[in-house]
Amino acid sequence: MKLSPLAVLLLNCGAVSAGIEKPHLSVSVRDGTFSPLEGLDPSVKWSTSGSAGDFDYEVGCDVAARATTDVASLPKSLFAKVGRNVAGWGLSARADVDLDVDSLDHADIDVQASNDDLDLELKVFATAGGTSSVNRLEISKGFDDVLDGKISVNPRYDVQSSSGDVVLSYDGEKTGAKLVASMDDQTLTVSRQITDDDTIAPSVSSSGDVSIQWKRDLDAGSITTTVKPKDSINVKWEDGAWTANIEAPMDGMSVEDMSVNVKRKIDFF
């Protein structure tokens, strides 16, 4: 029997009656559109979690909150996650279904295994359904107490494109560095906390791309500004339940070219 998106939504989101968490409403102004109706993109997100025997689980959904006679079109996405600990390893699997594509014949699968004692994590990203396949593999290993900080090594391999890269990162008290290197391109980012509230992070790549990021911590959030010369400028302002993103091109900037997204989360009950 083939279930409609609405039926699957009800089964996943209504199967658990105990420990129900508060849903929250997210209202966005999208794509720089400021029309009172066309620019609003409200959605209700809800999830719940619990335990069943040795397994922990979490399920959730994202539903559009708009007036329509096509109720089955309201669900946007679903997810389900299950995990357990085995011999010091944390094992988990998560499935995400995108209902915007109006198809339930496939899901994005994320399988992880982590060991805190070894500071080791394995990840497998795959697609299940009519065209099942493994998409990406990752391994991450951390080394503590190196140069008064921590060094992490994260090789990644994209099965679909038969290409890979490695991410080397260093996290110190006030200084950090990250190198992303593949056969074709290498990008180095160095971050430095210059005051209690301010961190700057210049980045340069072997292809000639340059950017600089400035993060300013606030009482209830932060403002992050990223400048890419001759490309774009992005400002992300997070303040409590509010999140605002402003992006504009650096070359020939005008109001029409600016993209603005403002989002507010509202808890129910």
Short mmCIF file of C-alpha atoms in Angstrom, two decimals:
data_model
loop_
_atom_site.label_atom_id
_atom_site.label_comp_id
_atom_site.label_asym_id
_atom_site.label_seq_id
_atom_site.Cartn_x
_atom_site.Cartn_y
_atom_site.Cartn_z
CA MET A 1 0.00 0.00 0.00
CA LYS A 2 1.37 3.40 -0.96
CA LEU A 3 0.91 6.07 1.72
CA SER A 4 0.37 9.71 0.99
CA PRO A 5 2.80 12.28 2.41
CA LEU A 6 0.17 13.32 4.94
CA ALA A 7 -0.33 9.73 6.13
CA VAL A 8 3.40 9.24 6.58
CA LEU A 9 3.57 12.52 8.47
CA LEU A 10 0.88 11.42 10.89
CA LEU A 11 2.48 8.02 11.43
CA ASN A 12 5.90 9.46 12.18
CA CYS A 13 4.82 12.46 14.19
CA GLY A 14 1.91 10.88 16.01
CA ALA A 15 3.35 7.50 16.90
CA VAL A 16 4.81 8.74 20.17
CA SER A 17 2.37 10.14 22.73
CA ALA A 18 4.72 10.48 25.72
CA GLY A 19 7.34 13.16 26.22
CA ILE A 20 6.02 15.38 23.45
CA GLU A 21 8.12 18.50 23.00
CA LYS A 22 6.84 21.95 22.16
CA PRO A 23 6.51 22.69 18.43
CA HIS A 24 7.76 26.04 17.22
CA LEU A 25 6.69 28.30 14.38
CA SER A 26 9.36 29.67 12.07
CA VAL A 27 8.34 32.67 9.94
CA SER A 28 10.75 33.85 7.24
CA VAL A 29 10.96 36.66 4.73
CA ARG A 30 12.55 34.86 1.79
CA ASP A 31 14.49 35.72 -1.35
CA GLY A 32 14.46 39.43 -0.63
CA THR A 33 10.69 39.59 -1.21
CA PHE A 34 8.94 42.00 1.12
CA SER A 35 5.36 41.52 -0.03
CA PRO A 36 3.25 40.88 3.11
CA LEU A 37 1.91 37.58 1.75
CA GLU A 38 4.19 36.33 -1.01
CA GLY A 39 7.36 36.98 0.96
CA LEU A 40 6.30 35.09 4.09
CA ASP A 41 7.32 31.44 4.42
CA PRO A 42 5.89 30.21 7.76
CA SER A 43 6.48 26.63 8.87
CA VAL A 44 5.91 24.56 12.00
CA LYS A 45 8.73 22.28 13.16
CA TRP A 46 8.19 19.57 15.75
CA SER A 47 10.21 16.68 17.11
CA THR A 48 10.13 14.25 20.00
CA SER A 49 12.64 11.81 21.44
CA GLY A 50 12.78 8.95 23.90
CA SER A 51 14.07 5.46 24.56
CA ALA A 52 12.84 1.96 23.77
CA GLY A 53 14.92 -0.73 25.39
CA ASP A 54 18.58 -0.17 24.51
CA PHE A 55 17.74 2.20 21.68
CA ASP A 56 17.29 5.98 21.68
CA TYR A 57 15.06 7.50 19.03
CA GLU A 58 13.97 10.87 17.66
CA VAL A 59 11.36 11.71 15.04
CA GLY A 60 10.28 15.04 13.65
CA CYS A 61 8.60 16.92 10.85
CA ASP A 62 8.51 20.30 9.14
CA VAL A 63 5.06 21.45 7.96
CA ALA A 64 4.21 24.57 5.98
CA ALA A 65 1.79 26.85 7.85
CA ARG A 66 -0.19 28.38 5.02
CA ALA A 67 -3.81 28.44 3.92
CA THR A 68 -4.54 25.81 1.28
CA THR A 69 -7.16 23.28 0.27
CA ASP A 70 -4.44 20.77 -0.63
CA VAL A 71 -3.63 19.55 2.89
CA ALA A 72 -1.33 16.81 1.60
CA SER A 73 1.00 19.49 0.19
CA LEU A 74 1.72 21.01 3.61
CA PRO A 75 4.34 18.50 4.92
CA LYS A 76 7.81 19.63 3.78
CA SER A 77 10.11 17.05 5.35
CA LEU A 78 10.31 14.19 7.82
CA PHE A 79 13.16 12.63 9.74
CA ALA A 80 13.70 9.67 12.03
CA LYS A 81 16.82 8.80 14.01
CA VAL A 82 17.72 5.76 16.09
CA GLY A 83 20.87 5.02 18.07
CA ARG A 84 22.44 2.92 20.78
CA ASN A 85 25.78 2.34 22.50
CA VAL A 86 27.72 -0.86 21.86
CA ALA A 87 31.07 -1.61 23.56
CA GLY A 88 31.99 2.07 23.90
CA TRP A 89 30.78 3.01 20.42
CA GLY A 90 27.86 5.33 19.82
CA LEU A 91 25.99 4.04 16.79
CA SER A 92 23.23 6.01 15.03
CA ALA A 93 21.29 6.07 11.78
CA ARG A 94 19.12 8.91 10.52
CA ALA A 95 16.73 9.03 7.55
CA ASP A 96 15.52 12.29 5.99
CA VAL A 97 12.67 12.44 3.47
CA ASP A 98 12.15 15.62 1.43
CA LEU A 99 8.45 15.89 0.66
CA ASP A 100 8.84 19.04 -1.45
CA VAL A 101 9.88 16.82 -4.34
CA ASP A 102 6.53 15.00 -4.04
CA SER A 103 8.19 11.61 -3.82
CA LEU A 104 8.53 9.01 -1.08
CA ASP A 105 10.58 6.50 -3.06
CA HIS A 106 13.92 7.56 -1.57
CA ALA A 107 15.48 8.92 1.61
CA ASP A 108 18.82 10.41 2.58
CA ILE A 109 20.57 8.13 5.08
CA ASP A 110 23.26 9.22 7.56
CA VAL A 111 25.01 6.42 9.51
CA GLN A 112 27.54 7.33 12.21
CA ALA A 113 29.78 5.50 14.67
CA SER A 114 31.78 7.40 17.28
CA ASN A 115 34.08 6.50 20.15
CA ASP A 116 34.81 9.25 22.67
CA ASP A 117 37.74 7.39 24.26
CA LEU A 118 39.48 7.07 20.89
CA ASP A 119 38.23 10.48 19.66
CA LEU A 120 37.27 8.71 16.44
CA GLU A 121 34.19 9.11 14.26
CA LEU A 122 33.06 7.29 11.12
CA LYS A 123 30.30 8.58 8.80
CA VAL A 124 28.52 7.07 5.80
CA PHE A 125 26.10 9.14 3.71
CA ALA A 126 23.83 7.22 1.38
CA THR A 127 20.54 7.26 -0.51
CA ALA A 128 17.98 4.50 0.01
CA GLY A 129 15.06 3.70 -2.28
CA GLY A 130 14.69 3.15 -5.99
CA THR A 131 18.29 4.27 -6.64
CA SER A 132 20.09 3.14 -3.49
CA SER A 133 23.74 4.14 -3.35
CA VAL A 134 26.56 5.18 -1.04
CA ASN A 135 27.35 8.84 -1.67
CA ARG A 136 30.10 9.88 0.73
CA LEU A 137 32.46 8.44 3.36
CA GLU A 138 34.20 10.32 6.16
CA ILE A 139 36.60 9.52 9.00
CA SER A 140 37.55 11.97 11.75
CA LYS A 141 40.31 11.48 14.31
CA GLY A 142 41.31 13.94 17.04
CA PHE A 143 44.62 14.35 18.86
CA ASP A 144 44.59 16.28 22.14
CA ASP A 145 47.40 18.26 23.80
CA VAL A 146 49.20 19.13 20.59
CA LEU A 147 50.78 22.62 20.61
CA ASP A 148 48.52 23.53 23.56
CA GLY A 149 45.47 22.65 21.50
CA LYS A 150 43.79 19.89 19.52
CA ILE A 151 44.52 18.67 16.00
CA SER A 152 41.85 16.88 13.96
CA VAL A 153 42.30 14.89 10.75
CA ASN A 154 39.22 14.37 8.57
CA PRO A 155 39.67 12.54 5.22
CA ARG A 156 36.54 12.56 3.01
CA TYR A 157 35.70 10.61 -0.14
CA ASP A 158 32.87 11.32 -2.59
CA VAL A 159 31.90 8.00 -4.14
CA GLN A 160 29.77 9.54 -6.89
CA SER A 161 32.54 11.73 -8.28
CA SER A 162 35.43 9.40 -7.25
CA SER A 163 37.19 12.34 -5.61
CA GLY A 164 38.35 13.07 -2.10
CA ASP A 165 39.93 15.64 0.14
CA VAL A 166 41.24 15.96 3.68
CA VAL A 167 40.48 18.54 6.35
CA LEU A 168 43.23 19.31 8.85
CA SER A 169 42.24 21.58 11.72
CA TYR A 170 43.85 23.02 14.82
CA ASP A 171 41.90 24.46 17.77
CA GLY A 172 43.79 26.42 20.40
CA GLU A 173 42.66 28.72 23.18
CA LYS A 174 42.42 31.81 20.98
CA THR A 175 43.85 30.65 17.65
CA GLY A 176 42.55 28.16 15.13
CA ALA A 177 43.50 26.97 11.66
CA LYS A 178 41.87 24.78 9.01
CA LEU A 179 43.31 23.41 5.80
CA VAL A 180 40.99 21.82 3.22
CA ALA A 181 43.10 20.11 0.57
CA SER A 182 42.19 18.15 -2.54
CA MET A 183 44.10 17.33 -5.72
CA ASP A 184 42.64 20.41 -7.42
CA ASP A 185 42.43 23.07 -4.71
CA GLN A 186 43.68 23.92 -1.24
CA THR A 187 42.12 26.44 1.13
CA LEU A 188 43.71 27.71 4.36
CA THR A 189 41.70 29.56 7.04
CA VAL A 190 43.28 31.03 10.17
CA SER A 191 41.14 32.41 13.00
CA ARG A 192 42.20 34.59 15.90
CA GLN A 193 40.20 35.89 18.85
CA ILE A 194 41.36 39.50 19.15
CA THR A 195 39.05 40.57 22.02
CA ASP A 196 36.64 38.80 24.35
CA ASP A 197 33.85 39.35 21.79
CA ASP A 198 35.62 39.60 18.42
CA THR A 199 37.15 36.93 16.19
CA ILE A 200 38.60 37.42 12.71
CA ALA A 201 39.29 34.65 10.19
CA PRO A 202 41.01 35.37 6.86
CA SER A 203 40.94 32.64 4.21
CA VAL A 204 42.96 32.10 1.03
CA SER A 205 42.89 29.35 -1.60
CA SER A 206 45.39 28.11 -4.16
CA SER A 207 42.97 29.22 -6.91
CA GLY A 208 43.29 32.83 -5.74
CA ASP A 209 40.02 33.20 -3.80
CA VAL A 210 40.30 35.37 -0.71
CA SER A 211 37.79 36.10 2.05
CA ILE A 212 37.72 37.47 5.58
CA GLN A 213 35.18 36.81 8.32
CA TRP A 214 34.52 38.89 11.41
CA LYS A 215 32.37 37.50 14.22
CA ARG A 216 31.09 39.71 17.02
CA ASP A 217 29.51 37.98 20.02
CA LEU A 218 26.39 39.59 21.51
CA ASP A 219 24.58 39.04 24.79
CA ALA A 220 22.03 36.74 23.11
CA GLY A 221 23.72 35.83 19.84
CA SER A 222 26.26 37.10 17.34
CA ILE A 223 26.84 39.06 14.14
CA THR A 224 29.01 37.37 11.51
CA THR A 225 30.21 39.35 8.48
CA THR A 226 31.93 37.58 5.59
CA VAL A 227 33.53 39.62 2.81
CA LYS A 228 34.68 38.08 -0.47
CA PRO A 229 36.33 40.85 -2.54
CA LYS A 230 34.86 41.23 -6.04
CA ASP A 231 32.27 38.59 -5.16
CA SER A 232 29.87 39.16 -2.27
CA ILE A 233 29.30 40.30 1.30
CA ASN A 234 27.17 38.34 3.76
CA VAL A 235 25.92 39.43 7.18
CA LYS A 236 24.28 36.93 9.54
CA TRP A 237 22.70 38.35 12.69
CA GLU A 238 21.51 35.91 15.36
CA ASP A 239 19.77 37.45 18.34
CA GLY A 240 17.78 35.06 20.50
CA ALA A 241 14.86 33.71 18.46
CA TRP A 242 15.65 36.06 15.55
CA THR A 243 17.95 35.20 12.64
CA ALA A 244 18.63 37.58 9.76
CA ASN A 245 20.74 36.93 6.64
CA ILE A 246 21.70 39.70 4.23
CA GLU A 247 23.75 38.96 1.12
CA ALA A 248 24.70 41.27 -1.72
CA PRO A 249 27.20 41.20 -4.60
CA MET A 250 30.31 43.37 -4.24
CA ASP A 251 30.38 44.37 -7.91
CA GLY A 252 27.67 46.82 -9.00
CA MET A 253 25.63 46.40 -5.81
CA SER A 254 22.10 47.77 -5.82
CA VAL A 255 19.01 47.27 -3.64
CA GLU A 256 17.50 44.94 -6.24
CA ASP A 257 20.52 42.66 -6.05
CA MET A 258 20.35 42.30 -2.27
CA SER A 259 18.93 39.08 -0.79
CA VAL A 260 17.35 39.33 2.66
CA ASN A 261 16.03 36.51 4.84
CA VAL A 262 14.59 37.17 8.29
CA LYS A 263 13.39 34.33 10.51
CA ARG A 264 11.70 34.26 13.90
CA LYS A 265 11.05 31.15 16.01
CA ILE A 266 7.93 31.13 18.16
CA ASP A 267 7.38 28.38 20.74
CA PHE A 268 3.83 27.16 21.30
CA PHE A 269 2.19 26.39 24.62
#
